[in-house]
Every structure is written in C-alpha cells, then in structure tokens.
Amino acid sequence: MTDLPTDLTRATAAALADALATKAVSSVEVTQAHLDRIAAVDGQVHAYLHVDAEGALAQARAIDERRGAGESLSALAGVPIAVKDVMTTKGLPTTCGSKILEGWIPPYDATVVTKLREAGLPIIGKTNMDEFAMGSSTEHSAYGPSRNPWDLERIPGGSGGGSSSVLASFQAPLATGTDTGGSIRQPAAVTATVGTKPTYGGVSRYGLVALASSLDQAGPCGRTVLDTALLHAVMGGHDPMDSTSIDAPVPPVVEAARAADVRGMRVGVVKELGGKGYQPGVRARFDESVALLEELGAEVVEVSCPNFDYALAAYYLILPSEASSNLAKFDAMRYGLRVLPDGVDDPSAEQVMAATRDAGFGPEVKRRIILGTYALSSGYYDAYYGSAQKVRALIAQDFANAYEQVDVLVSPTAPTTAFKLGDKLEDPMAMYLNDIATIPANLAGVPGMSIPSGLADEDGLPAGIQILAPATKDERLYSVGAALEAALVDRWGGPILDRAPELGGVAAAKGA
Amino acid sequence: MTAVATDAVMDYDEAMAKFDPVMGLEVHVELHTATKMFCGCPTGFGAEPNSQVCPVCLGLPGALPVVNEKAVESAMRIGLALNCEIAEWCRFARKNYFYPDMPKNFQTSQYDEPIAYGGYLDVELEDGSIYRVEIERAHMEEDTGKSLHIGGATGRIHGADHSLVDYNRAGIPLIEIVTKPMVGAGERAPEVAKAYVSALRDLLRALDVSDVKMEQGSMRCDANVSLRPKVGDPLSSEQLAVPLGTRTETKNVNSLRSVERAVRYEISRHAAILDAGGSVLQETRHWHEDTGITTSGRVKSDAEDYRYFPEPDLVPVAPTREMVEALRATLPEPPGQRRKRLQSDWGYSDLEMRDVMNAGAVELIEETVAAGASAGAAKKWWLGEPSRRANAEGQDIVTYAAALGFTPAHVAELDALVTSGRLNDSMARQVLDGVLAGEGTPTAVADARGLELVKDDGALEAAVDKVIETNPDVAAKIRDGKVQAAGALIGQVMKEMKGQADAGKARELILAKLQ
Ligand SMILES: [Zn+2]
C-alpha cells in the first residue's frame, strides 16, 4: 500500500481508495481537502462551472457512515470526482458550456452519473468545456476559458479542458470526459494527465448531451493509468437505455493496468500521424516512448493507414451534420434560455426560436450548425455526408488491416503542446488540425488513450502519446499505458506532472 | 369566423368527362402498444395533459431512444397482411424540421429503408368488383405532440393568443401506409378511396394492432389527388400513358365519409382550375368536415427539405426470416375472405350480410352459432332488441352487450328453448326482455316468470271445445271448408290458454274436430 502524501490532493485515486478502505482517512476529509484546493486555485484556473460543496460533503458523509457500519463498498467509494458539464446531473446545473442551457437543472441523471453515485464517488462539481464540446481549447465556452496549470496563458485542451485542468491543478483526483474527436485525449496530452476514449458503446451515452451521436464516447480521466482504469471500470458496461451500448462486460482494464506488461506485444507506429505539422519536441518525446516500449519487450513496426489523410475532412462533415440535428431541440419551447425578438409585438413561436438560438449559441456552434445543415441538404447529401460515410468505412478498413499486423497502434496525441489562449481562435482550420491524430479512432469506434510522454525541449510543456487498440480490446491500452508510464516515471525521476509549476500565490495546501 | 373565398368547382360528371383522376393515400395508424415507440411511457388516450412523458419523449438533452420491439412486430404484421416484403435490414432516419409540438425538432421516422414495401390490398367495391390497391411502403415513425391554440375564433394558430402543447401523444408508435398512385378508378375514384380506407381499417382491426378510431385520431388519412386529361377508358393504355398532373395533399380527412367527399371535392376543384386554363398549385389542403370544402394550407414546394439522414442513436432493425415467418403464422384470415366464408356458411343473402356487418355483429353471431344456435336465429335475436337498444344508447352492439353481461351463450340458450318447444316466439321475446333487464339466464327468466308452452293436451282440448261451442257461426264456416277461418278460433284458444299454448297444435285440434 502506498503512503498518503500530507497533501491529500496530491494523492492518486488508487492510494486514496486504499486509505479510505482501511479508514486511514475519511471521505469527508478527502472531499474537504479538494474543496479547499478549489477555493484556493480555481479563481486562476477556472476549471469548474459549478461546485457542489454541500452535495459532495453529504455524499462523502453517507459513504463514511456506510463504511463505518461495515458495508462492503466499491473500490472507489469515497473518492471525489469532477463531472464534465455535458453529462446530466439531477438537481445540479448542466450547461454544456452554453448560454442556451444557462440555469437548466436536469430532472434526471446520466447513466454514467448514476453509476458514479452508486459506486459512492462524491460529485464535487461540473467542469468547463467548449460549448457543446465544439473546440480544442475551452475558448468556446460561453462562460470563459479554463487555463492550463502549466502556464495560465495557455489552453488546457478541449473540449474537456475543464476536466484536464482540474486534474493538473489537483482540484479532484478523477474526472469524467467525453471524446467526439479527441476531447478527452488532447486535453490529457497538453496537461500531462491521462485520458481514455473507450470503444464506441463501451460507456453509456444516456444523459450525455449529444454533439455527434455516432462519434461521442464518454470516458475516464485521471492522473495515472491505474486511476483511469479504476474509473473506466465504474463508468463502463451495458446500458439498456442506450441502443448503441455494447452488451458485454467491461474489458479487464484494471487487471491490465496492474500487470503493466507489454512483452511480446506488437506495436504499430502509424506512418501518417507524426510527420509534417508535428512539433519537434512532441515528435522527440514520442520517438523516445516508442524506443522505451521496445526496451520493455514490445515489437515495434511501422504501419500505414493511408485513408487517415481524409479523416479530418470526413469528420468535419459527419460531426456538423449530426450536430445540426442534435442541437435542434434547443428552441426555447420547453427549457433553457428564452429570448424574445427585439421590436416584434406578439412574436410567433418560430420568431422566439430564432431569437433564442441567435442569442444562445456561440459562433463556433452556429458555424457547425450551418455546415451540417448544408451538408445534409438534398442535392448535397451524397456529395458531402454520403462521401464522408464512405471515407469513414475506409478508415475502419485501415484500422482492420493494421490490427492484422499489430496489437496496438501509437502516435503523438496532438501535433503540438498547449498553444496560447487566443492564438487559433480566429482560424478554425488551425484549431481543427489539433485533432488530426485523435479523430480516426472516433470515426472507426476504436478505443484510444493518451498518457504523458514528457516535456518538449523547445517550450518545456507536456506532450502526449496516443495508444489505439481494436474495438472492445480496451485493456490493451492499459497494458501499454501502464508499462510505458512506469518506464517514463523512472526516466524522469517521478511523474511528469510533478514538474508543473506551483500556481502563483497559493501557499502549500494544508495537510490532512 | 373569417370568410374564406370559395374556390370554383366543376360539376363532378362534367369533370369526369374531361379528366382522369389519380389518387395516392397516406394513412397514419397509431399502434395500441402499451408503451411508446422509443420510451417506456404509457399510451392511453385522454390522460391529463403531459402526464405520460419522460426525458426521452420530451426530447430532453441527453436522452436516447430505444426501439419498442412490440411496435416493430406490429409493423411487420401489418406489412405481411398487406402482402409486402419485409426488409432484411433497415434503419430509422431523422426527418428534420422545427415545430413546437415536436420535442426534438426532428421526427424519428424511416426514409429510404422502410420495414415493409411492395404490397397490395384487394378492395371490394359496392357492386362486388375488386380494385387492387398497390402498396408502396409501410414504415415506422413516432407521433408528435398536440398543439392547442387558445383564443381566436377558429382554434387555429392564426389569431390565437397563445398555444398549449400536450406531449402525451409525442412518441406514440405510428405506422404510415403509403399507396402507389391509384390509377384506373375513373369516376369511381372517391368510392375506391373510401373502400380502401374502410378495408384497411377492417384489416388493422382484425390484426389487433390499433384502435383504428378515426374520430380520435388513431387512424388519419391524407389524400393526394391529381387530374390528367381524359383520352380514353380509365384502364386503356392510352390513358395510362398520360403523365400525371400536379397533385394536392388534403390533410385532416378523419372519417370514411370525408375521404370520399374530400376526394370528390378536390377532383371538382382541380377540374375547374384546369378547365379554365389554370394550373393547380402543389400544396397542402385542409379538409373542412362542416362545409365540405378544402382550403389552402402551406405551399409544398420542391425546396422543402427535411435533411433526412440515418438515425445514429438507434441500431438497424434486422428481423430474421424465421421471425418473419413466425409472425406470418399469426396473421388472421383476411377480412374480405372471412366475410365471404361466413356468409356462405350462414346462408345469408348479400343484404342480410351487409346488415350484420353494419350492425358490427359478425363476431357475436359467429360465437352464437358456435354455441349451438342456427345462423338465422342468431341474426334475428342480435339484430332485434339488443341492436335497437344499443343504437338508442349510441353504443356499438359489442360494447353494449358486454356492459350488460349479455352473451352469445344467452342467445344460443334462448334459441334452444324455442327449438325444444318450451317457448314460442312471443314468450321468447319476454324472456329476452328479462335477460336484458338482468334477471338471469334465459332458463332462469323463463322459470321465474312461469313461461312454458302447455304440453297437456287435455287442457288444450277443453279450450278448443269451449271456443267451438261459443262460436258456432265460425265453426260452421270451417265445416263448409273455409279453413282460413280457423285463425279466428286459434286466437281465442290462445287467449283462453293465456298465451301458453302451441298455436300449431291448437290448429290441428280445431281442424280435426270440424272436418
Ligand atoms: Zn416517454
């Protein structure tokens, strides 16, 4: 058993779980420590949109009581968690980073949230995100961007930048994310944290406010591979409320993370991901990681996935198409924002809908709704949506071919380290290119993970390595991720996140 | 009410002399599954507004649909009963448009992959001839909510102060059945339209998949009508080769009679426009039951674009062939075939069979015959007093009888009491009154009221003797061979016997004594 650090917020979820199980620490203490940390640093980071101190402490108290009464509890019972604001939480605001849902309190929990509650994880708050998960920086949040704890002038990734910055600034030991084109993995990469996009259908989408239904996948975010696996096991599994949910047990992710064994595994380096446009420091850390895997006993080969070159183009047709339909429900008729048009007496329902959508959606959301509406229009459907679906099938075929040769694929997670806030805001294409390596997995429905690979020489900022596995073989991500993580911790003399600067003006957090 | 400019119409016969009508009917049927198409909410009619809703059918953010297997089964049975092919693999699609009574602002429907396609329904017309309606497709979709416009005179959205929406109906499973263009009906087009909807209703009722109540909206019909110049006989190759004219789609046609009237009206209206050299506007028309006319709705241009795409929240429906065959085995006998079989079994004339059909008493008579009564007696008893009373109550006979606890077994028992000679006809009517009044079974009522034909020939003979004695003039006439005069004596004998005598036997005795 690991010894707990004096500062409970520095502990891993696995260590906290062990300490809670032996009653060395209470859930109330752990939860309170994180609430104190939030009070101290979130003014700078802006990772949370809503903090539920009272609710989290009440759940913590209930878990402590149950444990005190001798009940046997799940592995993570009592470990607090932050939930991305795209998941519905009964009684807690859910805005998806949009003005159009400001003040909306869902009457029901997402299945993932139900599972978290049943497993006894106190929900500490809701994390910031790009509006409706459209973005790679949180700059498209209607409530202002989150900031990267490594450099507050830089982006924490997106859309799940709230969850990644929560973890990187020790404001929660675990967080949930959703990944439509990289929204779990890219934020993990730029903050030196870990995130998994499970196999499509591996985690229920019920209660996830949909961006693109065929691409969206909820997944776990943590600071270590084992923590992420523990959360994956809680979140995953079949849900009869989600027709696309896989009716099979969660893959043995925790066992794989604990075994951390890559001996004899065949690892494919994707030729198409990592060349032009990739920052040298990112590429260097990636090459080192691949070399480490070879040292650990994996067999490394290069594989080609030629259709990945068309992934971004296909993605930016499929995603807006589905999003334009998914976001039609926000019409001011039943919930959320309602805006009356200026200078219209007695407005019609249609006029109220138009005025509300105009005022409630941000520019990126409008851009994608317009793109999607256009792509689905009769006369254009075959050329755009139809062709994109064909590309999608070809990308799935590329994966299938690759997995005949190798067990997992690897690439840098994102082409660059965290860029500066505002740098790409005026150039949507540059922003979209940030997801170039993560998008193919969503198009094919295969699982992917990002773990820290080190710091880039040129800017000293974190870089990430992406591991991809065949559908339903999520455990392979954890075998490779945990083995590589251990080797990198050895090489860097500790977790890479330990090298993040202490946030300015914050005294060392008080011990427990 | 605001005045609506009345369109010019051409006399129907004149229109038929100049034009050939082509129709297409789209019928929406609400399935009576216990739960909605994509969620577990109940579907009962007439519940408190917005009491049968959940995150899914309210379209709340994050909610996802799950297909109701029972509804898919019903859809396949409908398809099979309409002689359709059942798709081996098909998907739902989203039909995108904004409307306040549509919670998601898209309707989950089917587009180019319907569950059933390529069938037909043979429809019997009034003269006994058969018109084959080709079925294009039957597909699954969900119903919308219902808007109620408050204020304003017409109950329509224009002029209303505000609107209320009831989402109880949102998500109720719907099957849309679409015909191919119905050609060759000629002047009988309105009759064919009505006969088709009527036959479809009978079929769906026999399948037990829907309440098929047009007045409650569980079956709704949209009628497409177009005209083309008449160049020959409706079924001639020259006529069939003439391109179709511009069509209008008349919505809200919610009774069988309205289907016929609306088609007829639109034919006359189109004819007037075309005859004057104008062109028909492709549009939606609203049918007005009260005035018998249609008025312009929204213009249906080719630019209307629902941006259909496959529903990514649902998995494809892929029924196995074994499943399809198992469902085929559950199909009831087609109503037309069944009607013919019963009519022949029962020996009814066409008129008698139509009376039974109109009274809705086919099943009751079938059960009564099964319980041992003759078909003639079954018809006589059901179409008599019980039907009269049901009509007076404004109920159908089945509902009326069920509420009273009056069963086919009762009718069979009553008939047995007559055929066994215990009761005569007028006594049986008294017994029926007693049964309908809740006094018990026919035997119990007869016992309690002491109703029984007198079997004792002594008493009857004494009565006959007495009547002959007190009516010597009549007796003399009979002796002279005027046998028909016996009727007067029989009446008096029955009076003496207080009705409890067998009139036939009395006649025999009188004639025996006087001849
Ligand atoms: Zn519902």
Coordinates of C-alpha atoms and ligand atoms in Angstrom, one line a residue, chain B residues 36 38-42 52-58 167 170-171, ligand 1:
Chain B
K36 CA -44.4 4.5 -26.7
F38 CA -38.9 4.8 -28.1
C39 CA -39.5 5.0 -24.3
G40 CA -41.5 3.3 -21.6
C41 CA -44.3 5.9 -21.2
P42 CA -47.9 4.6 -21.4
Q52 CA -47.4 10.5 -19.9
V53 CA -44.0 11.9 -20.6
C54 CA -40.3 11.3 -19.7
P55 CA -36.9 12.7 -20.7
V56 CA -37.0 10.6 -23.9
C57 CA -40.3 11.6 -25.4
L58 CA -39.9 15.2 -24.1
Y167 CA -46.7 15.8 -25.3
A170 CA -45.4 12.6 -28.6
G171 CA -43.6 9.3 -29.3
Ligands
ZN1 ZN -41.6 8.9 -22.6

